[in-house]
Short mmCIF file of C-alpha atoms in Angstrom, two decimals:
data_model
loop_
_atom_site.label_atom_id
_atom_site.label_comp_id
_atom_site.label_asym_id
_atom_site.label_seq_id
_atom_site.Cartn_x
_atom_site.Cartn_y
_atom_site.Cartn_z
CA MET A 1 -176.73 69.32 22.98
CA PRO A 2 -180.19 69.75 24.59
CA ALA A 3 -181.95 66.52 25.54
CA ASN A 4 -184.61 66.89 22.86
CA SER A 5 -182.24 67.61 19.99
CA VAL A 6 -180.55 65.61 17.27
CA ASP A 7 -177.81 66.02 14.73
CA ILE A 8 -180.06 64.79 11.92
CA LEU A 9 -183.82 64.51 11.60
CA VAL A 10 -184.67 62.23 8.67
CA VAL A 11 -188.22 62.73 7.38
CA GLY A 12 -189.53 59.76 5.41
CA GLY A 13 -189.22 56.07 6.25
CA GLY A 14 -188.73 54.65 2.79
CA ILE A 15 -185.56 52.89 1.69
CA HIS A 16 -183.46 56.07 1.43
CA GLY A 17 -184.56 57.54 4.74
CA ALA A 18 -183.95 54.25 6.56
CA ALA A 19 -180.54 53.81 4.91
CA ILE A 20 -179.46 57.36 5.76
CA ALA A 21 -180.56 56.92 9.38
CA ARG A 22 -178.63 53.64 9.58
CA ASP A 23 -175.44 55.07 8.10
CA ALA A 24 -175.56 58.22 10.22
CA ALA A 25 -176.21 56.34 13.47
CA GLY A 26 -173.27 54.06 12.74
CA ARG A 27 -171.02 57.12 12.39
CA GLY A 28 -171.82 58.25 15.93
CA LEU A 29 -174.46 60.86 15.08
CA LYS A 30 -177.64 61.43 17.05
CA VAL A 31 -180.44 60.59 14.63
CA MET A 32 -184.23 60.65 14.58
CA LEU A 33 -186.39 59.25 11.77
CA ALA A 34 -190.03 60.25 11.30
CA GLU A 35 -192.33 58.22 9.03
CA LYS A 36 -195.91 59.45 8.92
CA GLU A 37 -197.42 56.06 8.05
CA ASP A 38 -195.58 52.72 8.05
CA TYR A 39 -192.05 52.06 6.89
CA ALA A 40 -192.01 51.51 3.11
CA SER A 41 -195.73 52.17 2.90
CA PHE A 42 -195.40 54.11 -0.37
CA THR A 43 -192.84 53.69 -3.18
CA SER A 44 -190.41 51.46 -1.28
CA SER A 45 -192.88 48.57 -1.13
CA ALA A 46 -194.17 49.11 -4.68
CA SER A 47 -191.11 48.27 -6.75
CA SER A 48 -190.40 45.37 -9.11
CA LYS A 49 -188.71 43.58 -6.17
CA LEU A 50 -185.33 43.53 -7.89
CA ALA A 51 -181.75 44.36 -7.00
CA HIS A 52 -180.45 44.99 -10.48
CA GLY A 53 -178.08 47.03 -12.56
CA GLY A 54 -180.75 48.40 -14.86
CA LEU A 55 -179.96 46.85 -18.20
CA ARG A 56 -182.08 49.37 -20.10
CA TYR A 57 -180.08 52.32 -18.70
CA LEU A 58 -177.16 51.26 -20.91
CA GLU A 59 -179.16 52.51 -23.90
CA HIS A 60 -179.31 55.92 -22.22
CA MET A 61 -175.52 55.86 -21.76
CA GLU A 62 -175.87 55.88 -17.96
CA PHE A 63 -172.82 53.67 -17.48
CA GLY A 64 -171.94 55.08 -14.08
CA LEU A 65 -175.40 54.36 -12.71
CA VAL A 66 -175.35 50.80 -14.06
CA ARG A 67 -171.86 50.10 -12.71
CA GLU A 68 -172.78 51.46 -9.28
CA SER A 69 -176.02 49.46 -9.29
CA LEU A 70 -174.23 46.23 -10.19
CA SER A 71 -171.68 46.80 -7.45
CA GLU A 72 -174.46 47.42 -4.93
CA ARG A 73 -176.34 44.34 -6.17
CA ALA A 74 -173.27 42.24 -5.36
CA GLY A 75 -173.07 43.86 -1.92
CA LEU A 76 -176.73 43.12 -1.15
CA LEU A 77 -176.28 39.46 -2.08
CA ARG A 78 -173.50 39.31 0.53
CA THR A 79 -174.99 41.45 3.28
CA ALA A 80 -178.71 40.57 3.03
CA PRO A 81 -178.81 36.96 1.79
CA HIS A 82 -182.16 36.34 3.49
CA LEU A 83 -183.79 39.12 1.43
CA VAL A 84 -181.81 39.15 -1.85
CA SER A 85 -181.19 36.11 -4.05
CA PRO A 86 -179.89 35.46 -7.61
CA LEU A 87 -182.48 35.25 -10.37
CA LYS A 88 -181.98 34.06 -13.95
CA PHE A 89 -183.65 36.13 -16.67
CA LEU A 90 -184.50 35.03 -20.19
CA LEU A 91 -184.67 37.68 -22.89
CA PRO A 92 -186.54 36.51 -26.03
CA ILE A 93 -185.77 38.27 -29.29
CA PHE A 94 -188.54 38.38 -31.92
CA ALA A 95 -188.37 39.65 -35.48
CA TRP A 96 -190.92 42.41 -34.77
CA GLN A 97 -188.88 44.03 -31.98
CA LYS A 98 -186.84 47.18 -32.49
CA ARG A 99 -183.77 45.77 -30.73
CA SER A 100 -181.97 43.03 -32.65
CA ALA A 101 -180.35 39.96 -31.06
CA TRP A 102 -176.93 41.37 -31.92
CA PHE A 103 -177.73 44.71 -30.28
CA VAL A 104 -179.08 43.12 -27.09
CA HIS A 105 -176.24 40.59 -26.92
CA THR A 106 -173.75 43.46 -27.08
CA GLY A 107 -175.59 45.18 -24.24
CA LEU A 108 -175.47 42.02 -22.14
CA ALA A 109 -171.74 41.66 -22.76
CA LEU A 110 -171.28 45.22 -21.48
CA TYR A 111 -173.53 44.38 -18.51
CA ASP A 112 -171.23 41.43 -17.71
CA LEU A 113 -168.17 43.66 -18.03
CA LEU A 114 -169.58 46.30 -15.68
CA SER A 115 -170.46 43.62 -13.12
CA LEU A 116 -166.97 42.07 -12.95
CA GLY A 117 -166.28 40.88 -9.43
CA GLY A 118 -169.95 40.39 -8.69
CA GLU A 119 -169.79 36.57 -8.82
CA MET A 120 -172.91 36.24 -10.99
CA PRO A 121 -172.99 33.83 -13.95
CA GLY A 122 -172.31 35.50 -17.28
CA SER A 123 -174.88 36.12 -19.97
CA GLY A 124 -175.35 33.92 -23.02
CA ARG A 125 -177.71 32.41 -25.55
CA LEU A 126 -179.98 29.39 -25.11
CA ALA A 127 -179.50 26.40 -27.38
CA GLN A 128 -182.46 25.38 -29.51
CA SER A 129 -183.10 22.34 -27.30
CA GLU A 130 -183.34 24.64 -24.27
CA ILE A 131 -185.75 26.93 -26.12
CA ASP A 132 -187.90 23.96 -27.08
CA ALA A 133 -188.17 23.02 -23.39
CA LEU A 134 -189.67 26.37 -22.40
CA PRO A 135 -193.33 25.61 -21.65
CA TYR A 136 -195.17 28.76 -22.74
CA LEU A 137 -192.97 30.99 -24.88
CA ARG A 138 -194.36 31.56 -28.38
CA HIS A 139 -192.06 30.48 -31.23
CA ASP A 140 -193.57 32.43 -34.13
CA HIS A 141 -190.95 34.89 -35.39
CA LEU A 142 -188.65 33.99 -32.45
CA LYS A 143 -185.04 34.72 -33.42
CA ALA A 144 -183.16 33.89 -30.20
CA VAL A 145 -183.43 33.66 -26.42
CA LEU A 146 -180.65 35.30 -24.45
CA HIS A 147 -180.06 34.94 -20.73
CA TYR A 148 -178.46 36.90 -17.90
CA HIS A 149 -178.68 37.18 -14.11
CA ASP A 150 -179.92 39.82 -11.70
CA ALA A 151 -181.40 39.41 -8.21
CA HIS A 152 -184.76 39.29 -6.49
CA ALA A 153 -185.18 41.57 -3.45
CA ASP A 154 -187.80 41.99 -0.73
CA ASP A 155 -188.12 45.77 -0.95
CA ALA A 156 -190.27 46.36 2.14
CA ARG A 157 -188.13 44.20 4.40
CA LEU A 158 -184.91 45.75 3.08
CA THR A 159 -186.34 49.07 4.20
CA LEU A 160 -187.33 47.66 7.57
CA SER A 161 -183.91 46.02 7.93
CA ALA A 162 -182.16 49.37 7.54
CA ALA A 163 -184.52 51.05 10.00
CA LEU A 164 -184.10 48.35 12.66
CA ASP A 165 -180.33 48.37 12.20
CA ALA A 166 -180.37 52.14 12.71
CA ARG A 167 -182.35 51.65 15.92
CA GLY A 168 -179.84 49.07 17.09
CA ARG A 169 -177.10 51.68 16.63
CA GLY A 170 -178.93 54.24 18.76
CA ALA A 171 -181.21 56.06 16.32
CA ASP A 172 -184.71 57.08 17.41
CA ILE A 173 -186.84 55.38 14.75
CA ALA A 174 -190.64 55.44 14.63
CA ASN A 175 -193.48 55.00 12.20
CA ARG A 176 -196.74 56.93 12.50
CA ARG A 177 -194.67 59.95 13.49
CA THR A 178 -195.53 63.08 11.49
CA VAL A 179 -193.62 66.33 11.05
CA THR A 180 -196.26 69.06 10.92
CA ALA A 181 -194.14 72.25 11.04
CA ILE A 182 -190.52 73.38 10.77
CA VAL A 183 -189.22 76.67 12.20
CA PRO A 184 -185.67 77.95 11.52
CA LEU A 185 -183.29 78.52 14.44
CA ALA A 186 -179.95 80.30 14.49
CA ASN A 187 -178.31 76.95 13.74
CA GLY A 188 -180.75 74.44 12.37
CA TYR A 189 -184.46 74.00 12.94
CA THR A 190 -187.21 73.15 15.36
CA ALA A 191 -189.61 70.50 14.07
CA THR A 192 -193.08 69.93 15.49
CA ILE A 193 -193.80 66.21 15.63
CA VAL A 194 -197.10 64.44 16.23
CA GLU A 195 -197.08 60.79 17.19
CA ARG A 196 -199.38 58.42 18.99
CA GLY A 197 -201.68 61.18 20.17
CA GLY A 198 -198.99 63.51 21.49
CA THR A 199 -197.11 66.54 20.16
CA ASN A 200 -193.51 67.52 20.88
CA GLU A 201 -190.76 69.64 19.43
CA VAL A 202 -187.32 68.48 18.38
CA GLU A 203 -184.31 70.64 17.55
CA ALA A 204 -182.35 69.34 14.59
CA ARG A 205 -179.13 70.78 13.27
CA PHE A 206 -179.82 69.15 9.91
CA ILE A 207 -183.03 67.92 8.35
CA VAL A 208 -182.90 65.37 5.53
CA ASN A 209 -186.02 65.22 3.36
CA THR A 210 -186.55 61.71 2.00
CA ALA A 211 -190.32 62.00 1.83
CA GLY A 212 -190.57 60.58 -1.69
CA PRO A 213 -193.83 61.70 -3.31
CA PHE A 214 -194.27 64.23 -0.51
CA VAL A 215 -190.81 65.79 -0.87
CA GLY A 216 -192.24 69.05 -2.22
CA GLN A 217 -194.64 69.42 0.70
CA LEU A 218 -191.79 69.21 3.20
CA ASP A 219 -189.59 71.54 1.12
CA ALA A 220 -192.41 74.10 1.30
CA MET A 221 -192.19 74.15 5.11
CA ILE A 222 -188.70 75.67 4.93
CA PRO A 223 -188.37 79.43 4.45
CA HIS A 224 -185.51 80.09 2.02
CA GLY A 225 -185.17 76.34 1.51
CA PRO A 226 -183.73 74.42 -1.44
CA SER A 227 -184.33 75.73 -4.92
CA PRO A 228 -187.56 74.42 -6.47
CA GLN A 229 -186.85 71.16 -8.28
CA ASN A 230 -188.20 69.87 -11.57
CA ILE A 231 -190.02 67.01 -9.88
CA ARG A 232 -191.74 64.43 -12.04
CA PHE A 233 -193.99 61.74 -10.62
CA VAL A 234 -193.87 58.54 -12.67
CA ARG A 235 -196.27 55.74 -11.77
CA GLY A 236 -195.09 52.16 -12.01
CA SER A 237 -197.74 49.44 -11.75
CA HIS A 238 -197.62 45.67 -11.41
CA ILE A 239 -200.12 42.83 -11.56
CA VAL A 240 -199.91 39.38 -9.98
CA VAL A 241 -201.40 36.18 -11.42
CA PRO A 242 -201.22 32.56 -10.23
CA MET A 243 -198.26 30.53 -11.45
CA PRO A 244 -199.31 28.11 -14.23
CA GLU A 245 -198.50 24.40 -14.26
CA PRO A 246 -195.80 23.51 -15.13
CA ALA A 247 -194.24 26.44 -13.29
CA GLU A 248 -191.94 29.00 -14.82
CA THR A 249 -188.59 28.89 -13.01
CA CYS A 250 -186.91 31.83 -14.76
CA ALA A 251 -187.88 35.46 -14.99
CA TYR A 252 -188.38 37.08 -18.39
CA THR A 253 -187.38 40.49 -19.69
CA LEU A 254 -189.91 41.42 -22.36
CA GLN A 255 -189.81 44.28 -24.87
CA ASP A 256 -192.99 45.94 -26.06
CA GLU A 257 -193.37 47.30 -29.60
CA GLY A 258 -191.68 50.51 -28.56
CA GLU A 259 -188.69 50.66 -26.25
CA ARG A 260 -190.25 49.79 -22.90
CA ILE A 261 -189.19 46.81 -20.82
CA ILE A 262 -191.63 44.60 -18.90
CA PHE A 263 -190.69 41.86 -16.45
CA SER A 264 -192.45 38.56 -15.79
CA ILE A 265 -191.02 37.25 -12.52
CA PRO A 266 -191.70 34.12 -10.45
CA TRP A 267 -192.64 35.43 -7.02
CA LEU A 268 -193.16 34.18 -3.49
CA GLY A 269 -191.70 30.74 -3.82
CA GLY A 270 -192.92 30.34 -7.37
CA ASN A 271 -196.57 30.51 -6.34
CA PHE A 272 -197.25 33.60 -8.45
CA LEU A 273 -196.09 35.52 -11.50
CA MET A 274 -195.47 39.24 -11.05
CA ILE A 275 -195.81 41.26 -14.28
CA GLY A 276 -194.68 44.88 -14.54
CA THR A 277 -193.92 47.66 -14.76
CA THR A 278 -195.37 50.76 -16.43
CA ASP A 279 -194.05 54.32 -16.77
CA ILE A 280 -197.06 56.65 -16.55
CA PRO A 281 -196.70 60.38 -15.79
CA GLN A 282 -198.84 61.33 -12.83
CA THR A 283 -199.94 64.85 -12.05
CA GLY A 284 -201.81 66.36 -9.15
CA ALA A 285 -201.39 65.83 -5.43
CA PRO A 286 -199.24 62.84 -4.43
CA GLY A 287 -200.81 59.97 -2.57
CA HIS A 288 -201.25 56.24 -2.77
CA ALA A 289 -200.91 55.36 -6.44
CA VAL A 290 -203.41 53.00 -8.07
CA CYS A 291 -202.88 50.58 -10.94
CA SER A 292 -205.36 51.72 -13.59
CA ASN A 293 -207.49 49.46 -15.77
CA GLU A 294 -205.52 50.68 -18.78
CA GLU A 295 -202.25 49.62 -17.16
CA LYS A 296 -203.66 46.20 -16.31
CA ALA A 297 -204.75 45.75 -19.93
CA TYR A 298 -201.33 46.89 -21.20
CA LEU A 299 -199.47 44.42 -18.96
CA LEU A 300 -201.82 41.55 -19.84
CA ASP A 301 -201.46 42.28 -23.56
CA ALA A 302 -197.66 42.37 -23.25
CA TYR A 303 -197.58 39.04 -21.44
CA ASN A 304 -200.00 37.34 -23.81
CA ARG A 305 -198.08 38.50 -26.84
CA TYR A 306 -195.07 36.50 -25.61
CA PHE A 307 -196.73 33.48 -24.05
CA SER A 308 -199.39 30.97 -25.07
CA ARG A 309 -201.05 28.80 -22.43
CA SER A 310 -203.34 25.82 -22.94
CA ASP A 311 -206.02 27.38 -20.75
CA GLY A 312 -206.13 30.51 -22.92
CA PRO A 313 -204.77 34.05 -22.54
CA VAL A 314 -204.24 35.45 -19.07
CA ALA A 315 -207.21 37.73 -18.39
CA ASP A 316 -208.22 40.46 -15.98
CA SER A 317 -210.14 37.86 -13.97
CA ASP A 318 -206.84 36.02 -13.32
CA ILE A 319 -205.31 39.00 -11.50
CA VAL A 320 -205.14 38.22 -7.79
CA PHE A 321 -203.29 41.34 -6.72
CA ASP A 322 -201.90 44.58 -8.09
CA TRP A 323 -200.01 47.62 -6.87
CA ALA A 324 -198.62 50.92 -8.06
CA GLY A 325 -195.92 53.22 -6.77
CA LEU A 326 -194.83 56.76 -7.56
CA ARG A 327 -191.22 57.29 -8.53
CA THR A 328 -190.20 60.82 -7.58
CA LEU A 329 -187.66 61.87 -10.20
CA HIS A 330 -185.83 64.94 -11.42
CA GLY A 331 -186.66 65.64 -15.06
CA SER A 332 -187.85 68.24 -17.50
CA PRO A 333 -191.58 68.54 -18.20
CA ASP A 334 -191.23 67.43 -21.83
CA GLU A 335 -189.04 64.39 -21.14
CA ALA A 336 -190.61 60.96 -21.78
CA ALA A 337 -191.40 59.23 -18.48
CA SER A 338 -189.50 56.07 -19.40
CA ARG A 339 -186.36 58.08 -20.21
CA ILE A 340 -186.09 60.16 -17.03
CA SER A 341 -182.90 59.30 -15.21
CA ARG A 342 -183.03 57.50 -11.86
CA GLU A 343 -179.89 59.33 -10.73
CA VAL A 344 -180.10 60.96 -7.31
CA THR A 345 -180.41 64.74 -7.08
CA LEU A 346 -179.53 66.46 -3.79
CA GLU A 347 -180.57 70.06 -3.11
CA THR A 348 -179.38 71.85 0.02
CA SER A 349 -179.77 75.09 1.93
CA THR A 350 -177.96 76.30 5.04
CA GLN A 351 -179.31 77.60 8.34
CA GLY A 352 -176.43 78.90 10.44
CA ASN A 353 -174.10 75.94 10.97
CA GLY A 354 -176.96 73.56 10.13
CA GLY A 355 -179.01 72.99 7.03
CA PHE A 356 -181.65 71.19 5.02
CA LEU A 357 -181.09 68.52 2.37
CA SER A 358 -183.75 67.29 -0.03
CA LEU A 359 -183.39 64.04 -2.01
CA VAL A 360 -185.10 63.22 -5.31
CA GLY A 361 -184.56 60.14 -7.47
CA GLY A 362 -182.55 57.06 -6.66
CA LYS A 363 -183.06 53.31 -6.87
CA LEU A 364 -183.80 50.57 -4.37
CA THR A 365 -180.61 48.78 -5.39
CA THR A 366 -178.32 51.75 -4.69
CA HIS A 367 -179.84 52.87 -1.38
CA ARG A 368 -176.67 52.18 0.59
CA ALA A 369 -174.49 54.19 -1.80
CA THR A 370 -177.06 56.98 -1.84
CA ALA A 371 -176.91 57.17 1.96
CA GLU A 372 -173.11 57.52 1.74
CA GLN A 373 -173.55 60.30 -0.81
CA VAL A 374 -175.93 62.16 1.51
CA LEU A 375 -173.59 61.82 4.49
CA ALA A 376 -170.69 63.07 2.38
CA ARG A 377 -172.75 66.15 1.47
CA LEU A 378 -173.61 66.79 5.12
CA ARG A 379 -169.94 66.45 6.02
CA SER A 380 -169.13 69.09 3.41
CA MET A 381 -171.70 71.33 5.15
CA GLY A 382 -169.78 71.08 8.41
CA LEU A 383 -171.25 68.04 10.19
CA GLU A 384 -168.47 66.04 11.81
CA MET A 385 -168.91 62.28 11.76
CA GLY A 386 -167.11 58.97 11.69
CA PRO A 387 -165.95 57.19 8.53
CA ALA A 388 -168.10 55.25 6.07
CA TRP A 389 -168.76 51.71 7.31
CA THR A 390 -171.74 50.09 5.57
CA ARG A 391 -170.23 48.55 2.41
CA ASN A 392 -169.48 45.11 3.83
CA THR A 393 -171.52 45.18 7.04
CA PRO A 394 -174.42 42.68 7.16
CA GLN A 395 -177.91 44.12 7.13
CA TYR A 396 -180.19 43.49 10.10
CA GLY A 397 -180.83 39.75 10.07
CA GLY A 398 -178.16 39.15 7.42
CA THR A 399 -175.33 37.28 9.15
CA LEU A 400 -176.31 33.78 7.93
CA ASP A 401 -176.02 32.65 4.31
CA ARG A 402 -178.92 31.00 2.52
CA LYS A 403 -177.56 27.47 2.98
CA THR A 404 -177.25 27.99 6.73
CA LEU A 405 -180.72 29.53 6.90
CA LEU A 406 -182.19 26.48 5.17
CA ALA A 407 -180.44 24.26 7.68
CA ARG A 408 -181.75 26.28 10.62
CA ALA A 409 -185.26 26.07 9.18
CA ALA A 410 -184.94 22.28 8.90
CA GLU A 411 -183.60 21.97 12.46
CA GLY A 412 -186.15 24.25 14.12
CA PRO A 413 -188.74 23.34 16.78
CA ALA A 414 -191.30 20.79 15.65
CA VAL A 415 -194.13 22.77 17.25
CA VAL A 416 -193.96 24.99 14.15
CA SER A 417 -194.32 23.50 10.68
CA GLN A 418 -191.37 23.16 8.33
CA HIS A 419 -193.15 25.44 5.84
CA THR A 420 -193.51 28.21 8.43
CA ARG A 421 -189.91 27.81 9.63
CA GLN A 422 -188.62 28.16 6.06
CA ARG A 423 -190.77 31.24 5.53
CA TRP A 424 -189.30 32.70 8.73
CA ALA A 425 -185.74 31.99 7.55
CA PHE A 426 -186.15 34.15 4.44
CA THR A 427 -188.18 36.80 6.21
CA TYR A 428 -186.36 37.34 9.49
CA GLY A 429 -182.94 35.95 8.58
CA ASP A 430 -180.78 35.29 11.63
CA LYS A 431 -183.55 36.68 13.86
CA ILE A 432 -185.19 33.29 13.42
CA GLU A 433 -183.05 32.38 16.42
CA THR A 434 -185.00 34.92 18.48
CA LEU A 435 -188.27 33.26 17.54
CA TYR A 436 -186.86 29.82 18.31
CA GLY A 437 -185.62 31.02 21.68
CA GLN A 438 -189.00 32.41 22.63
CA LEU A 439 -190.69 29.15 21.64
CA GLN A 440 -188.23 27.20 23.77
CA THR A 441 -189.06 29.42 26.74
CA ASP A 442 -192.81 29.30 26.15
CA PRO A 443 -194.06 26.54 23.81
CA GLY A 444 -197.55 28.03 24.11
CA LEU A 445 -196.42 30.78 21.73
CA ALA A 446 -196.69 28.20 18.92
CA GLU A 447 -200.48 28.63 19.04
CA GLU A 448 -201.63 29.59 15.55
CA ILE A 449 -203.61 32.84 15.39
CA ALA A 450 -204.27 32.15 11.70
CA PRO A 451 -203.17 29.19 9.56
CA GLY A 452 -199.35 29.15 9.50
CA VAL A 453 -199.05 32.23 11.75
CA PRO A 454 -197.98 31.39 15.33
CA ARG A 455 -198.57 33.89 18.10
CA VAL A 456 -194.82 34.23 18.64
CA GLU A 457 -194.48 35.78 15.18
CA LEU A 458 -197.20 38.37 15.72
CA GLU A 459 -195.77 39.35 19.10
CA HIS A 460 -192.35 39.71 17.48
CA VAL A 461 -193.47 41.96 14.62
CA ALA A 462 -195.54 44.09 16.99
CA SER A 463 -192.87 44.57 19.67
CA VAL A 464 -189.68 44.56 17.59
CA GLU A 465 -190.72 45.60 14.07
CA ASP A 466 -193.33 48.26 14.93
CA ALA A 467 -196.18 46.51 13.11
CA GLY A 468 -199.35 48.19 14.33
CA THR A 469 -201.99 46.94 11.91
CA SER A 470 -202.87 43.79 10.03
CA GLU A 471 -201.82 45.53 6.80
CA ASP A 472 -198.36 46.22 8.24
CA PHE A 473 -197.97 42.50 8.90
CA LEU A 474 -199.76 40.97 5.91
CA MET A 475 -198.31 43.29 3.26
CA ARG A 476 -194.94 44.63 4.43
CA ARG A 477 -193.56 42.43 7.25
CA THR A 478 -194.70 39.40 5.21
CA LYS A 479 -196.68 38.80 2.02
CA LEU A 480 -199.26 36.56 3.69
CA GLN A 481 -202.04 38.73 2.25
CA LEU A 482 -201.71 36.58 -0.87
CA PHE A 483 -201.77 33.25 0.97
CA LEU A 484 -204.40 33.63 3.68
CA ASP A 485 -208.09 33.49 2.84
CA GLU A 486 -210.55 36.11 4.06
CA ALA A 487 -211.15 34.27 7.33
CA GLY A 488 -207.42 34.06 8.00
CA ARG A 489 -206.91 37.75 7.27
CA GLU A 490 -209.75 38.61 9.64
CA MET A 491 -208.08 36.55 12.38
CA ILE A 492 -204.93 38.65 11.97
CA GLU A 493 -206.95 41.85 11.96
CA ASP A 494 -208.72 40.81 15.17
CA TRP A 495 -205.40 40.05 16.86
CA PHE A 496 -204.03 43.51 16.09
CA ALA A 497 -207.28 45.13 17.21
CA LYS A 498 -206.97 43.44 20.59
CA ASN A 499 -203.21 43.80 21.17
#
C-alpha cells in the first residue's frame, strides 16, 4: 500500500463517522477521518442528550429499532459510565391527551420487556402521595403519573471519545480537514484534502460518507456513485432555562395535543432544565440549524401547560441557551416529519475492488451497532478485516465506574477545587489521572485561566483533544459556556488566540 493511502477514508466527524473509524482501526485497517469543522459540531452535539430506546417508536411498530437501542443503552452505561448515567422519567397522563394511561402503561411494559438484561429499574405508576410531592406538575385533569428509566448522555464527548479511541488504535483523525474533490481510480479513489493551510491527496480503497446534513454534497462528488436517496432534513430544537427552586430531580416525558413527545430534563448537575425537541421539516441548503422563535414558543407553551410555578409561566426571557440540529433521514416527501424512521440506510457503489458507502439516518444511542453494520457491509464488498470487538470494550476514558470516579475526584490534588475535580471526573473519565499527573509534575499548571478552569485543562484539550477555539472547549469539550460569565468566556478566547 502506498504511504499516502488508506483502506478507509471516513468523511464526517459526527458520532457515526467517529464510531466507524474506531471500529475499523480496531480491526487492523488503515483509517483516516476527515471532519471539516470540529468533531460533533453539527447534529451530534445538538441532540436531546439521551441514550434511550425510543419509547415513541413502539407506536410505529419499530420493535427491532427499540430493542437494539435498549441493548446499546445498556452497553453505553457499562462502557462509558463517565458520559452516560441512568435517568428517571415521569410520564403524566391527563384527560385531554390522546394516549390513555392504559395505552401508555402497556407501552412501558413492552419497553421493560424489550430491555430485559439491561439492569434498569422497571416502569410503574406513582402513588398519590408521590404525585402530591411533585413541586410543579399541574393536577387539573391529571389521571396518573407513570415512570420509567432511560439514560442521560453527553453527545459531543461520546463522539470525541470514539474519535480519540480510534486515534489510539492507529487511525489518522483530524478536525478542520476538508475533502474538496474525489477522483475514481482503478480500485478506489483519490481524495483531495485541505487542512491547516495545506493540500494533499490520499488514495482510499473505500470511502465512507458520514457527512450528515452534507451527505448529498459528498455523494455528488462521485461519478456513478450511490443511487440518489430520498433525504429528508428534520430540525430538532431545544431550549434551556434555569432550574427552579426546589429543583426537579426527574425528567418528564410530555405529550402535546397531537402525538408529539417533548422532554423536560434536568441538565448539567441540575443547574438547568433542557426542554425539547421539535420535528420541523427543513428545506434548502444544509448548514447550522437555528431554533426559530416559533419553536421556542411551542416548547414554552408545552412546558407551561404541564407545570405551574409560583413565579409565573416560563417565558422567552427565561431562555438562557438554545440549539437546533438537523436529522438527516431517509423518508418520502409526503411523510410527516415526526413519523420518519430513524433506521439507518446504507447505499453503496463499487469502484474496482473498492467502493463508496453513504450513510443516512441512525441514532446517537445505536452508533456502535451502526458502525458494526457498516463494517459488515464493507466486508461483503471484499474488504478483509478482523472480527467485531466493540460491544464490551470501554470507551475512551471509560474504565472507571461512577463510584470510583467520585472517589478519585474527592482524593485529587488540593490545588484544584473539589467542584472542578468532580467536573473533570464526568468529563474526562479515567483521563483525570493524566491531569492529576501533570499537576503533580508541575503544580503551576493549576493556575486558573478563567474561574474554575486551570491551565492544565486547556493544555490537555488543545494537545490531546484537538480543541482549537474557545467554542470547541466551551461548547463541546465542556459545557462551561453556560457557567462562565462574559469576562470568563473572553479569558478562554484570549488563551486560545495566544496558544
